[in-house]
C-alpha atoms as one frame of an Amber mdcrd trajectory, in Angstrom:
protein
   0.000   0.000   0.000   1.313   3.441  -0.873   0.806   6.410   1.388  -0.841
   9.420  -0.178   1.594  12.327  -0.363   0.468  15.420   1.570  -0.304  18.445
  -0.568   2.438  21.083  -0.311   1.324  24.236  -2.128   3.578  26.138  -4.483
   3.237  29.770  -3.360   4.789  32.897  -4.872   5.136  35.863  -2.507   5.727
  39.231  -4.235   6.942  41.998  -1.926   7.951  45.570  -2.532  11.618  46.355
  -2.097  10.875  49.044   0.491   8.452  47.605   3.040   7.467  44.051   2.108
  11.003  42.786   1.728  11.953  44.743   4.846   9.412  42.654   6.731  11.122
  39.524   5.425  14.516  40.889   6.469  13.202  41.691   9.954  11.798  38.160
  10.203  15.207  36.742   9.299  16.959  39.000  11.826  14.651  37.668  14.559
  15.050  34.053  13.372  11.360  33.794  12.446  10.584  31.118   9.875   7.941
  30.893   7.186   6.993  27.755   5.213   9.754  26.574   2.871   7.301  26.195
   0.000   6.746  29.981  -0.105   8.946  31.536  -2.792   9.683  35.210  -2.057
  10.124  37.519  -5.012  11.200  41.126  -4.582   9.756  43.818  -6.866  10.604
  47.522  -6.841   7.019  48.569  -6.076   3.874  46.446  -5.956   2.105  49.253
  -7.805   4.358  48.571 -10.799   3.596  44.824 -10.752   1.570  44.145 -13.921
  -1.571  42.017 -13.672   0.006  39.481 -16.014   2.879  38.961 -13.547   0.357
  38.235 -10.806  -1.581  35.800 -12.994   1.353  34.104 -14.695   2.464  31.978
 -11.717  -1.110  30.685 -11.395  -1.399  29.967 -15.101   1.918  28.104 -14.917
   0.756  25.983 -11.981   1.501  27.874  -8.753  -1.206  27.273  -6.171  -1.324
  30.825  -4.812   0.146  34.321  -4.966   0.591  36.793  -2.093   1.537  40.424
  -2.590   2.823  42.634   0.239   3.167  46.367  -0.072   3.639  49.410   2.099
   0.919  50.523   4.509  -1.323  53.414   3.376   0.606  56.675   3.610   4.002
  54.915   3.651   4.479  54.128  -0.039   7.766  55.468  -1.372   6.021  56.108
  -4.681   3.009  57.851  -3.065   0.213  55.554  -4.245   1.850  52.348  -5.474
   0.220  50.311  -2.728  -3.238  51.582  -3.726  -2.561  50.821  -7.392  -1.515
  47.313  -6.347  -4.734  46.776  -4.359  -6.828  47.888  -7.347  -4.814  45.630
  -9.640  -5.303  42.663  -7.305  -9.066  43.309  -7.339  -8.950  43.269 -11.157
  -6.919  40.047 -11.187  -9.387  38.400  -8.789 -12.225  39.366 -11.108 -10.369
  37.893 -14.095  -9.615  34.692 -12.191 -13.275  34.341 -11.276 -14.200  34.771
 -14.954 -11.683  32.053 -15.873 -13.122  29.694 -13.265 -10.159  29.863 -10.885
 -10.743  30.758  -7.248 -10.007  34.461  -6.632  -8.999  33.474  -3.078  -5.739
  32.178  -4.551  -4.475  35.786  -4.563  -4.026  37.898  -1.433  -2.790  41.427
  -0.827  -1.452  42.381   2.618   0.228  45.483   3.963   3.565  44.637   5.595
   5.908  47.320   6.930   9.675  47.129   7.153   9.716  46.239  10.858   6.807
  43.783  10.697   8.697  40.522  10.498   6.048  38.687  12.506   3.309  39.968
  10.165   5.287  38.773   7.135   5.766  35.297   8.636   2.161  35.090   9.845
   0.858  36.118   6.415   2.975  33.456   4.686   1.898  30.756   7.154  -1.780
  31.761   7.096  -1.842  31.869   3.301  -0.081  28.497   3.150  -2.830  26.938
   5.318  -5.505  28.730   3.282  -4.154  27.284   0.031  -3.845  23.801   1.576
  -7.549  24.061   2.340  -8.343  25.159  -1.246  -6.240  22.347  -2.679  -4.068
  22.210  -5.774  -4.442  24.736  -8.562  -6.956  23.215 -11.022  -4.909  24.583
 -13.921  -1.942  22.494 -12.790  -4.117  19.374 -12.709  -5.428  20.079 -16.223
  -1.943  20.586 -17.642  -0.647  17.374 -16.060  -3.108  15.187 -17.969
């Protein structure tokens, strides 16, 4: 008898180079750990992250995407975080139209000193995606 392998989600975590990645750096400085299956990816500003770059990991089989930007009023580019939130709302709408759960994409504010918030977001999203299960697009492409 073979044991069924536990589902380990493939998660991409985009973070702005100012605040989001600072949260990751603070987490590392305090020896806080996030799930190993979460792949961090630093971008200059989440407001400059095109919708296609949010959707592409999902289309290519990632199980979820998290985006962390600066808190309101703290964006180094004035309104990049608000542009990112609007873009995430658009992406969620497109995913729903395509029949893919919009809950596979999250946006969270994470400040430079919020290492615990960064780690908690990664862990919470990991559990959320485990509950949703594998990306249906990955299953379709594997057949």
